[in-house]
PDB file of C-alpha atoms in Angstrom:
ATOM      1  CA  MET V   1      99.906  81.357  87.423  1.00  0.00           C
ATOM      2  CA  SER V   2      97.882  79.947  84.370  1.00  0.00           C
ATOM      3  CA  LEU V   3      95.850  82.684  82.675  1.00  0.00           C
ATOM      4  CA  GLN V   4      92.608  81.570  81.371  1.00  0.00           C
ATOM      5  CA  LYS V   5      91.110  84.979  80.215  1.00  0.00           C
ATOM      6  CA  ILE V   6      92.463  88.448  80.589  1.00  0.00           C
ATOM      7  CA  GLY V   7      90.654  91.636  81.144  1.00  0.00           C
ATOM      8  CA  LEU V   8      92.042  94.984  79.711  1.00  0.00           C
ATOM      9  CA  VAL V   9      90.807  98.148  81.745  1.00  0.00           C
ATOM     10  CA  TYR V  10      91.578 101.644  80.307  1.00  0.00           C
ATOM     11  CA  HIS V  11      91.198 105.614  81.404  1.00  0.00           C
ATOM     12  CA  PRO V  12      88.683 106.632  79.039  1.00  0.00           C
ATOM     13  CA  LEU V  13      90.296 110.513  78.859  1.00  0.00           C
ATOM     14  CA  ASN V  14      93.569 109.129  77.925  1.00  0.00           C
ATOM     15  CA  GLU V  15      94.233 108.404  74.745  1.00  0.00           C
ATOM     16  CA  ARG V  16      97.470 106.584  75.652  1.00  0.00           C
ATOM     17  CA  ALA V  17      95.682 104.160  77.618  1.00  0.00           C
ATOM     18  CA  LEU V  18      93.006 103.571  74.793  1.00  0.00           C
ATOM     19  CA  THR V  19      95.981 102.885  72.207  1.00  0.00           C
ATOM     20  CA  GLN V  20      97.813 100.737  74.918  1.00  0.00           C
ATOM     21  CA  ALA V  21      94.986  98.690  75.669  1.00  0.00           C
ATOM     22  CA  GLN V  22      93.846  97.923  71.663  1.00  0.00           C
ATOM     23  CA  LYS V  23      97.585  97.237  71.499  1.00  0.00           C
ATOM     24  CA  LEU V  24      97.030  94.258  73.940  1.00  0.00           C
ATOM     25  CA  VAL V  25      94.022  93.212  72.133  1.00  0.00           C
ATOM     26  CA  GLU V  26      95.858  92.905  69.150  1.00  0.00           C
ATOM     27  CA  ARG V  27      98.654  90.414  70.747  1.00  0.00           C
ATOM     28  CA  LEU V  28      96.424  88.845  72.965  1.00  0.00           C
ATOM     29  CA  THR V  29      94.233  87.795  69.536  1.00  0.00           C
ATOM     30  CA  GLU V  30      97.483  86.567  67.884  1.00  0.00           C
ATOM     31  CA  THR V  31      98.213  84.714  71.185  1.00  0.00           C
ATOM     32  CA  ASN V  32      94.621  82.997  71.363  1.00  0.00           C
ATOM     33  CA  VAL V  33      94.271  84.345  74.774  1.00  0.00           C
ATOM     34  CA  ALA V  34      90.986  85.229  75.710  1.00  0.00           C
ATOM     35  CA  HIS V  35      90.356  88.882  76.536  1.00  0.00           C
ATOM     36  CA  TRP V  36      87.915  91.704  76.955  1.00  0.00           C
ATOM     37  CA  MET V  37      88.164  95.451  77.041  1.00  0.00           C
ATOM     38  CA  CYS V  38      86.262  98.102  79.142  1.00  0.00           C
ATOM     39  CA  SER V  39      86.523 101.461  80.315  1.00  0.00           C
ATOM     40  CA  ALA V  40      87.458 102.174  83.801  1.00  0.00           C
ATOM     41  CA  TRP V  41      84.422 104.004  84.421  1.00  0.00           C
ATOM     42  CA  GLU V  42      81.874 101.493  83.723  1.00  0.00           C
ATOM     43  CA  PRO V  43      81.957  99.887  86.608  1.00  0.00           C
ATOM     44  CA  ASN V  44      78.872  97.358  85.883  1.00  0.00           C
ATOM     45  CA  ASP V  45      80.333  96.598  82.569  1.00  0.00           C
ATOM     46  CA  ILE V  46      83.484  94.882  84.127  1.00  0.00           C
ATOM     47  CA  ARG V  47      81.375  93.367  86.604  1.00  0.00           C
ATOM     48  CA  SER V  48      79.766  91.440  84.079  1.00  0.00           C
ATOM     49  CA  LYS V  49      83.079  90.406  82.415  1.00  0.00           C
ATOM     50  CA  LEU V  50      84.887  88.956  85.447  1.00  0.00           C
ATOM     51  CA  ASP V  51      83.337  85.341  85.094  1.00  0.00           C
ATOM     52  CA  GLY V  52      86.390  83.407  84.120  1.00  0.00           C
ATOM     53  CA  THR V  53      89.096  86.367  84.451  1.00  0.00           C
ATOM     54  CA  SER V  54      92.068  84.901  85.268  1.00  0.00           C
ATOM     55  CA  LEU V  55      93.842  88.869  85.205  1.00  0.00           C
ATOM     56  CA  VAL V  56      93.129  92.234  84.899  1.00  0.00           C
ATOM     57  CA  ILE V  57      95.415  94.678  83.233  1.00  0.00           C
ATOM     58  CA  THR V  58      94.528  98.223  83.766  1.00  0.00           C
ATOM     59  CA  CYS V  59      96.128 101.099  81.415  1.00  0.00           C
ATOM     60  CA  GLY V  60      96.414 104.419  83.141  1.00  0.00           C
ATOM     61  CA  GLY V  61      97.565 105.357  86.549  1.00  0.00           C
ATOM     62  CA  ASP V  62      96.947 104.557  89.901  1.00  0.00           C
ATOM     63  CA  GLY V  63      93.761 106.343  89.910  1.00  0.00           C
ATOM     64  CA  THR V  64      92.860 103.944  87.305  1.00  0.00           C
ATOM     65  CA  ILE V  65      93.700 101.265  89.301  1.00  0.00           C
ATOM     66  CA  LEU V  66      91.911 102.220  92.837  1.00  0.00           C
ATOM     67  CA  ARG V  67      88.893 102.056  90.507  1.00  0.00           C
ATOM     68  CA  VAL V  68      89.031  99.035  88.749  1.00  0.00           C
ATOM     69  CA  ALA V  69      90.430  97.337  92.942  1.00  0.00           C
ATOM     70  CA  GLN V  70      87.362  98.283  94.685  1.00  0.00           C
ATOM     71  CA  ILE V  71      85.220  95.926  91.736  1.00  0.00           C
ATOM     72  CA  VAL V  72      87.783  93.250  90.896  1.00  0.00           C
ATOM     73  CA  SER V  73      88.273  92.862  95.124  1.00  0.00           C
ATOM     74  CA  GLU V  74      84.927  91.065  95.316  1.00  0.00           C
ATOM     75  CA  VAL V  75      86.182  88.182  93.338  1.00  0.00           C
ATOM     76  CA  GLY V  76      89.811  88.155  94.201  1.00  0.00           C
ATOM     77  CA  VAL V  77      91.358  88.532  90.571  1.00  0.00           C
ATOM     78  CA  PRO V  78      95.015  90.227  90.263  1.00  0.00           C
ATOM     79  CA  ILE V  79      95.688  93.465  88.454  1.00  0.00           C
ATOM     80  CA  MET V  80      98.531  94.245  86.932  1.00  0.00           C
ATOM     81  CA  GLY V  81      98.898  98.199  86.472  1.00  0.00           C
ATOM     82  CA  ILE V  82     100.454  99.866  83.216  1.00  0.00           C
ATOM     83  CA  ASN V  83     101.605 103.307  83.946  1.00  0.00           C
ATOM     84  CA  LEU V  84     100.181 105.892  81.503  1.00  0.00           C
ATOM     85  CA  GLY V  85      99.587 108.589  84.175  1.00  0.00           C
ATOM     86  CA  ARG V  86     102.164 110.464  86.398  1.00  0.00           C
ATOM     87  CA  LEU V  87     103.308 109.225  89.681  1.00  0.00           C
ATOM     88  CA  GLY V  88     102.764 105.370  89.376  1.00  0.00           C
ATOM     89  CA  PHE V  89     103.014 104.089  92.495  1.00  0.00           C
ATOM     90  CA  LEU V  90     101.095 101.093  91.980  1.00  0.00           C
ATOM     91  CA  THR V  91     101.328 100.285  88.565  1.00  0.00           C
ATOM     92  CA  GLU V  92     104.049  97.379  87.368  1.00  0.00           C
ATOM     93  CA  LEU V  93     104.912  98.235  84.106  1.00  0.00           C
ATOM     94  CA  THR V  94     105.821 101.353  82.017  1.00  0.00           C
ATOM     95  CA  ALA V  95     104.286 101.710  78.281  1.00  0.00           C
ATOM     96  CA  THR V  96     107.901 100.896  76.968  1.00  0.00           C
ATOM     97  CA  GLU V  97     108.176  97.478  78.922  1.00  0.00           C
ATOM     98  CA  VAL V  98     104.892  95.979  77.624  1.00  0.00           C
ATOM     99  CA  ASP V  99     106.269  94.435  74.212  1.00  0.00           C
ATOM    100  CA  ASP V 100     108.962  92.271  76.388  1.00  0.00           C
ATOM    101  CA  LYS V 101     106.951  91.480  79.657  1.00  0.00           C
ATOM    102  CA  LEU V 102     104.359  90.033  78.143  1.00  0.00           C
ATOM    103  CA  ASP V 103     104.814  86.783  77.402  1.00  0.00           C
ATOM    104  CA  LYS V 104     106.369  86.443  80.589  1.00  0.00           C
ATOM    105  CA  ILE V 105     103.172  87.033  82.000  1.00  0.00           C
ATOM    106  CA  LEU V 106     100.960  84.788  79.731  1.00  0.00           C
ATOM    107  CA  ALA V 107     103.522  81.942  80.461  1.00  0.00           C
ATOM    108  CA  GLY V 108     103.154  82.419  84.408  1.00  0.00           C
ATOM    109  CA  ALA V 109     105.636  84.408  86.082  1.00  0.00           C
ATOM    110  CA  GLY V 110     105.328  86.276  88.570  1.00  0.00           C
ATOM    111  CA  TRP V 111     104.007  86.293  91.992  1.00  0.00           C
ATOM    112  CA  ILE V 112     100.854  87.457  94.029  1.00  0.00           C
ATOM    113  CA  GLU V 113     100.992  90.529  96.408  1.00  0.00           C
ATOM    114  CA  GLU V 114      98.310  91.191  98.504  1.00  0.00           C
ATOM    115  CA  ARG V 115      96.857  94.552  99.955  1.00  0.00           C
ATOM    116  CA  ALA V 116      94.476  95.182 102.613  1.00  0.00           C
ATOM    117  CA  MET V 117      91.889  97.386 102.351  1.00  0.00           C
ATOM    118  CA  LEU V 118      89.342  99.286 104.484  1.00  0.00           C
ATOM    119  CA  GLN V 119      85.371  98.939 105.167  1.00  0.00           C
ATOM    120  CA  ALA V 120      83.765 102.214 105.747  1.00  0.00           C
ATOM    121  CA  ASP V 121      79.961 102.679 107.043  1.00  0.00           C
ATOM    122  CA  LEU V 122      78.170 105.495 106.857  1.00  0.00           C
ATOM    123  CA  GLN V 123      75.617 106.663 109.378  1.00  0.00           C
ATOM    124  CA  PRO V 124      73.432 108.850 108.798  1.00  0.00           C
ATOM    125  CA  ALA V 125      72.385 110.971 111.747  1.00  0.00           C
ATOM    126  CA  MET V 126      68.856 111.555 113.157  1.00  0.00           C
ATOM    127  CA  ASN V 127      67.546 108.593 110.532  1.00  0.00           C
ATOM    128  CA  ARG V 128      68.455 110.604 107.437  1.00  0.00           C
ATOM    129  CA  GLY V 129      69.447 107.749 105.431  1.00  0.00           C
ATOM    130  CA  PRO V 130      70.137 103.903 105.291  1.00  0.00           C
ATOM    131  CA  THR V 131      73.712 102.958 106.170  1.00  0.00           C
ATOM    132  CA  GLN V 132      75.976 102.684 103.244  1.00  0.00           C
ATOM    133  CA  SER V 133      78.842 100.537 103.353  1.00  0.00           C
ATOM    134  CA  PHE V 134      82.333 101.171 101.243  1.00  0.00           C
ATOM    135  CA  HIS V 135      85.391  99.155 100.482  1.00  0.00           C
ATOM    136  CA  ALA V 136      88.327 101.340 100.241  1.00  0.00           C
ATOM    137  CA  MET V 137      91.907 100.644  99.046  1.00  0.00           C
ATOM    138  CA  ASN V 138      93.903 103.676  99.631  1.00  0.00           C
ATOM    139  CA  ASP V 139      91.742 106.104 101.973  1.00  0.00           C
ATOM    140  CA  VAL V 140      88.698 107.130 103.713  1.00  0.00           C
ATOM    141  CA  VAL V 141      88.146 111.140 104.473  1.00  0.00           C
ATOM    142  CA  MET V 142      86.051 112.968 106.314  1.00  0.00           C
ATOM    143  CA  ALA V 143      86.940 116.565 105.611  1.00  0.00           C
ATOM    144  CA  ARG V 144      85.142 119.893 105.673  1.00  0.00           C
ATOM    145  CA  GLY V 145      83.324 120.772 101.977  1.00  0.00           C
ATOM    146  CA  GLU V 146      83.615 123.904 100.016  1.00  0.00           C
ATOM    147  CA  ILE V 147      83.523 126.741 102.898  1.00  0.00           C
ATOM    148  CA  ALA V 148      86.948 127.011 104.238  1.00  0.00           C
ATOM    149  CA  ARG V 149      86.263 126.462 107.799  1.00  0.00           C
ATOM    150  CA  ILE V 150      87.573 123.994 110.248  1.00  0.00           C
ATOM    151  CA  VAL V 151      84.964 120.739 111.246  1.00  0.00           C
ATOM    152  CA  HIS V 152      85.268 119.294 115.191  1.00  0.00           C
ATOM    153  CA  ILE V 153      85.391 115.389 114.000  1.00  0.00           C
ATOM    154  CA  VAL V 154      84.880 113.083 117.067  1.00  0.00           C
ATOM    155  CA  ALA V 155      87.536 110.176 116.990  1.00  0.00           C
ATOM    156  CA  GLU V 156      86.730 107.047 118.846  1.00  0.00           C
ATOM    157  CA  ILE V 157      88.551 103.833 118.451  1.00  0.00           C
ATOM    158  CA  ASN V 158      87.217 100.735 119.452  1.00  0.00           C
ATOM    159  CA  GLY V 159      83.981 102.084 121.537  1.00  0.00           C
ATOM    160  CA  ARG V 160      86.293 104.588 123.750  1.00  0.00           C
ATOM    161  CA  HIS V 161      87.372 108.384 123.197  1.00  0.00           C
ATOM    162  CA  PHE V 162      90.002 108.927 121.642  1.00  0.00           C
ATOM    163  CA  THR V 163      90.209 112.909 120.683  1.00  0.00           C
ATOM    164  CA  THR V 164      88.179 115.385 118.977  1.00  0.00           C
ATOM    165  CA  TYR V 165      90.491 116.895 115.894  1.00  0.00           C
ATOM    166  CA  ARG V 166      89.797 120.354 114.571  1.00  0.00           C
ATOM    167  CA  ALA V 167      90.773 120.220 111.422  1.00  0.00           C
ATOM    168  CA  ASP V 168      90.077 120.664 108.199  1.00  0.00           C
ATOM    169  CA  GLY V 169      89.465 116.790 107.969  1.00  0.00           C
ATOM    170  CA  VAL V 170      90.918 113.225 109.200  1.00  0.00           C
ATOM    171  CA  VAL V 171      92.677 110.425 106.683  1.00  0.00           C
ATOM    172  CA  ALA V 172      91.778 107.065 107.885  1.00  0.00           C
ATOM    173  CA  ALA V 173      94.720 105.404 105.295  1.00  0.00           C
ATOM    174  CA  THR V 174      95.462 101.525 104.492  1.00  0.00           C
ATOM    175  CA  ALA V 175      99.352 100.998 104.245  1.00  0.00           C
ATOM    176  CA  THR V 176      99.104 101.327 100.280  1.00  0.00           C
ATOM    177  CA  GLY V 177      97.051 104.674 100.586  1.00  0.00           C
ATOM    178  CA  SER V 178      99.913 105.938 103.309  1.00  0.00           C
ATOM    179  CA  THR V 179     101.567 107.175 100.522  1.00  0.00           C
ATOM    180  CA  GLY V 180      98.751 109.471  99.364  1.00  0.00           C
ATOM    181  CA  TYR V 181      97.039 112.070 100.595  1.00  0.00           C
ATOM    182  CA  SER V 182      98.023 110.317 104.428  1.00  0.00           C
ATOM    183  CA  LEU V 183     101.422 111.486 103.258  1.00  0.00           C
ATOM    184  CA  ALA V 184     100.733 114.786 101.954  1.00  0.00           C
ATOM    185  CA  ALA V 185      99.509 115.449 105.682  1.00  0.00           C
ATOM    186  CA  CYS V 186     102.562 114.301 107.212  1.00  0.00           C
ATOM    187  CA  GLY V 187     101.207 110.799 108.055  1.00  0.00           C
ATOM    188  CA  PRO V 188     104.112 108.042 108.120  1.00  0.00           C
ATOM    189  CA  VAL V 189     104.751 105.245 105.150  1.00  0.00           C
ATOM    190  CA  LEU V 190     103.443 101.811 105.782  1.00  0.00           C
ATOM    191  CA  HIS V 191     104.932  98.597 104.110  1.00  0.00           C
ATOM    192  CA  PRO V 192     102.359  97.872 101.354  1.00  0.00           C
ATOM    193  CA  GLU V 193     101.856  94.522 102.830  1.00  0.00           C
ATOM    194  CA  SER V 194     100.890  95.605 106.372  1.00  0.00           C
ATOM    195  CA  ARG V 195      97.677  95.022 107.547  1.00  0.00           C
ATOM    196  CA  ASP V 196      98.047  98.341 109.540  1.00  0.00           C
ATOM    197  CA  PHE V 197      96.451 101.598 109.134  1.00  0.00           C
ATOM    198  CA  VAL V 198      96.775 105.335 109.441  1.00  0.00           C
ATOM    199  CA  LEU V 199      94.737 108.061 111.246  1.00  0.00           C
ATOM    200  CA  THR V 200      96.234 111.238 110.004  1.00  0.00           C
ATOM    201  CA  PRO V 201      94.449 114.713 110.871  1.00  0.00           C
ATOM    202  CA  ILE V 202      94.421 117.209 107.989  1.00  0.00           C
ATOM    203  CA  THR V 203      95.751 121.095 108.965  1.00  0.00           C
ATOM    204  CA  PRO V 204      94.957 120.420 112.582  1.00  0.00           C
ATOM    205  CA  HIS V 205      94.561 123.834 114.448  1.00  0.00           C
ATOM    206  CA  LEU V 206      95.250 123.995 118.661  1.00  0.00           C
ATOM    207  CA  THR V 207      94.198 120.294 118.590  1.00  0.00           C
ATOM    208  CA  MET V 208      96.323 116.514 118.187  1.00  0.00           C
ATOM    209  CA  HIS V 209      98.578 116.996 115.709  1.00  0.00           C
ATOM    210  CA  TYR V 210     100.103 113.747 115.151  1.00  0.00           C
ATOM    211  CA  PRO V 211      98.952 110.814 113.254  1.00  0.00           C
ATOM    212  CA  MET V 212      98.220 107.343 114.992  1.00  0.00           C
ATOM    213  CA  VAL V 213      99.125 104.101 113.446  1.00  0.00           C
ATOM    214  CA  LEU V 214      96.289 101.262 114.653  1.00  0.00           C
ATOM    215  CA  PRO V 215      96.671  97.905 114.396  1.00  0.00           C
ATOM    216  CA  GLY V 216      94.226  95.789 111.708  1.00  0.00           C
ATOM    217  CA  THR V 217      91.957  95.228 114.427  1.00  0.00           C
ATOM    218  CA  ALA V 218      90.953  98.477 115.706  1.00  0.00           C
ATOM    219  CA  HIS V 219      87.694  99.872 115.038  1.00  0.00           C
ATOM    220  CA  ILE V 220      87.394 103.441 114.723  1.00  0.00           C
ATOM    221  CA  ARG V 221      84.144 106.052 114.334  1.00  0.00           C
ATOM    222  CA  LEU V 222      84.675 109.695 113.242  1.00  0.00           C
ATOM    223  CA  THR V 223      81.506 111.922 114.054  1.00  0.00           C
ATOM    224  CA  LEU V 224      81.079 114.860 112.415  1.00  0.00           C
ATOM    225  CA  ASN V 225      80.393 117.948 114.612  1.00  0.00           C
ATOM    226  CA  ALA V 226      80.012 120.761 112.565  1.00  0.00           C
ATOM    227  CA  VAL V 227      76.901 123.553 111.610  1.00  0.00           C
ATOM    228  CA  HIS V 228      78.307 123.586 107.834  1.00  0.00           C
ATOM    229  CA  GLN V 229      78.205 120.585 105.149  1.00  0.00           C
ATOM    230  CA  ALA V 230      81.375 118.673 104.845  1.00  0.00           C
ATOM    231  CA  THR V 231      82.227 115.659 102.806  1.00  0.00           C
ATOM    232  CA  LEU V 232      82.919 111.806 102.721  1.00  0.00           C
ATOM    233  CA  SER V 233      85.662 110.889 100.145  1.00  0.00           C
ATOM    234  CA  ILE V 234      86.769 107.327  99.102  1.00  0.00           C
ATOM    235  CA  ASP V 235      89.764 106.659  97.317  1.00  0.00           C
ATOM    236  CA  GLY V 236      89.491 110.141  95.995  1.00  0.00           C
ATOM    237  CA  HIS V 237      86.144 109.247  93.313  1.00  0.00           C
ATOM    238  CA  ILE V 238      83.798 108.618  95.793  1.00  0.00           C
ATOM    239  CA  SER V 239      82.208 111.793  97.367  1.00  0.00           C
ATOM    240  CA  LEU V 240      79.204 112.210  99.423  1.00  0.00           C
ATOM    241  CA  PRO V 241      78.090 114.764 101.287  1.00  0.00           C
ATOM    242  CA  LEU V 242      78.156 114.944 105.506  1.00  0.00           C
ATOM    243  CA  ALA V 243      75.490 116.756 107.819  1.00  0.00           C
ATOM    244  CA  ASN V 244      76.202 117.381 111.303  1.00  0.00           C
ATOM    245  CA  GLY V 245      76.145 113.931 113.414  1.00  0.00           C
ATOM    246  CA  ASP V 246      76.798 111.609 110.218  1.00  0.00           C
ATOM    247  CA  ASN V 247      79.587 109.131 111.187  1.00  0.00           C
ATOM    248  CA  ILE V 248      81.708 106.728 109.830  1.00  0.00           C
ATOM    249  CA  CYS V 249      82.674 103.527 111.300  1.00  0.00           C
ATOM    250  CA  ILE V 250      85.713 102.123 109.710  1.00  0.00           C
ATOM    251  CA  LYS V 251      87.384  98.569 110.110  1.00  0.00           C
ATOM    252  CA  ALA V 252      89.600  96.317 107.995  1.00  0.00           C
ATOM    253  CA  SER V 253      87.674  94.729 104.888  1.00  0.00           C
ATOM    254  CA  PRO V 254      87.408  91.567 104.586  1.00  0.00           C
ATOM    255  CA  LEU V 255      87.988  92.242 101.076  1.00  0.00           C
ATOM    256  CA  LYS V 256      91.824  92.423  99.497  1.00  0.00           C
ATOM    257  CA  THR V 257      93.468  93.921  96.292  1.00  0.00           C
ATOM    258  CA  ARG V 258      95.739  91.449  94.509  1.00  0.00           C
ATOM    259  CA  PHE V 259      98.478  92.107  92.553  1.00  0.00           C
ATOM    260  CA  LEU V 260     100.349  90.457  89.996  1.00  0.00           C
ATOM    261  CA  ARG V 261     104.002  91.536  90.432  1.00  0.00           C
ATOM    262  CA  LEU V 262     106.786  90.810  88.187  1.00  0.00           C
ATOM    263  CA  ARG V 263     109.698  92.475  90.198  1.00  0.00           C
ATOM    264  CA  THR V 264     111.661  91.352  93.293  1.00  0.00           C
ATOM    265  CA  ARG V 265     109.795  91.278  96.752  1.00  0.00           C
ATOM    266  CA  GLY V 266     112.024  93.941  98.083  1.00  0.00           C
ATOM    267  CA  TYR V 267     110.929  96.446  95.110  1.00  0.00           C
ATOM    268  CA  PHE V 268     108.917  98.560  97.285  1.00  0.00           C
ATOM    269  CA  TYR V 269     111.916  99.959  98.895  1.00  0.00           C
ATOM    270  CA  ARG V 270     113.516 101.216  95.562  1.00  0.00           C
ATOM    271  CA  SER V 271     110.096 102.306  94.301  1.00  0.00           C
ATOM    272  CA  LEU V 272     109.481 104.726  97.375  1.00  0.00           C
ATOM    273  CA  ASP V 273     112.969 106.414  96.866  1.00  0.00           C
ATOM    274  CA  HIS V 274     112.569 107.260  93.376  1.00  0.00           C
ATOM    275  CA  LYS V 275     109.075 108.089  93.424  1.00  0.00           C
ATOM    276  CA  LEU V 276     109.288 110.367  96.587  1.00  0.00           C
ATOM    277  CA  LYS V 277     112.249 111.915  95.036  1.00  0.00           C
ATOM    278  CA  GLY V 278     110.123 112.478  91.843  1.00  0.00           C
TER     279      GLY V 278
END
């Protein structure tokens, strides 16, 4: 993989992330590799710099990658993450590994891992607003809002009624997101390169309590039935209010997130065992 230009994106509230990005700027300057640096919280700035970029290196944690993935997936630029957060399921390197690995990266080492994403189309009831589309690498969540009362969510799969959840909410998770909120709600873990996705209820009450694994060809519609306000969450950092009758149509996204990996292709199983044990 030839690297013509490298983007460095850091978590703006993590001092270690900024320091790491600045160190990489120095290394890339020394090796005459074109580069740019930007905060993960400045999506428009990142978009403006992506032209000609071969790789984006993130300095932060999984949350930083989720923000960046929604942007760079639009143009197919691969990501490599340096973990300066906590869990680091998606990151590739620790801060102590960067110095030893950077030369290999610049020499074109590694392989590309491709992850499926979800497209979520929010359709407000009663023509209260236009349809909005989002792309999620991790998950799409319809859930109760500030009031601690369950909501009723009508679920349809491929145009047919499936069930009505009485719960705190429902998580639609990609294989990547299956180790996140969905797992916390007792959902299954999928291999990260799987195209399947999961529908998992959150603390269901006297209703269907088990998760469903669905093929990547499935189309889901979730319709909110609640007198109080609820919430739509996309990858944990986009949050929108929902009202009674609003629905979300979820399907496989045409976009993919691409990662540059240095580890062997069987890394996921070892990583999963290590991460889930804390």
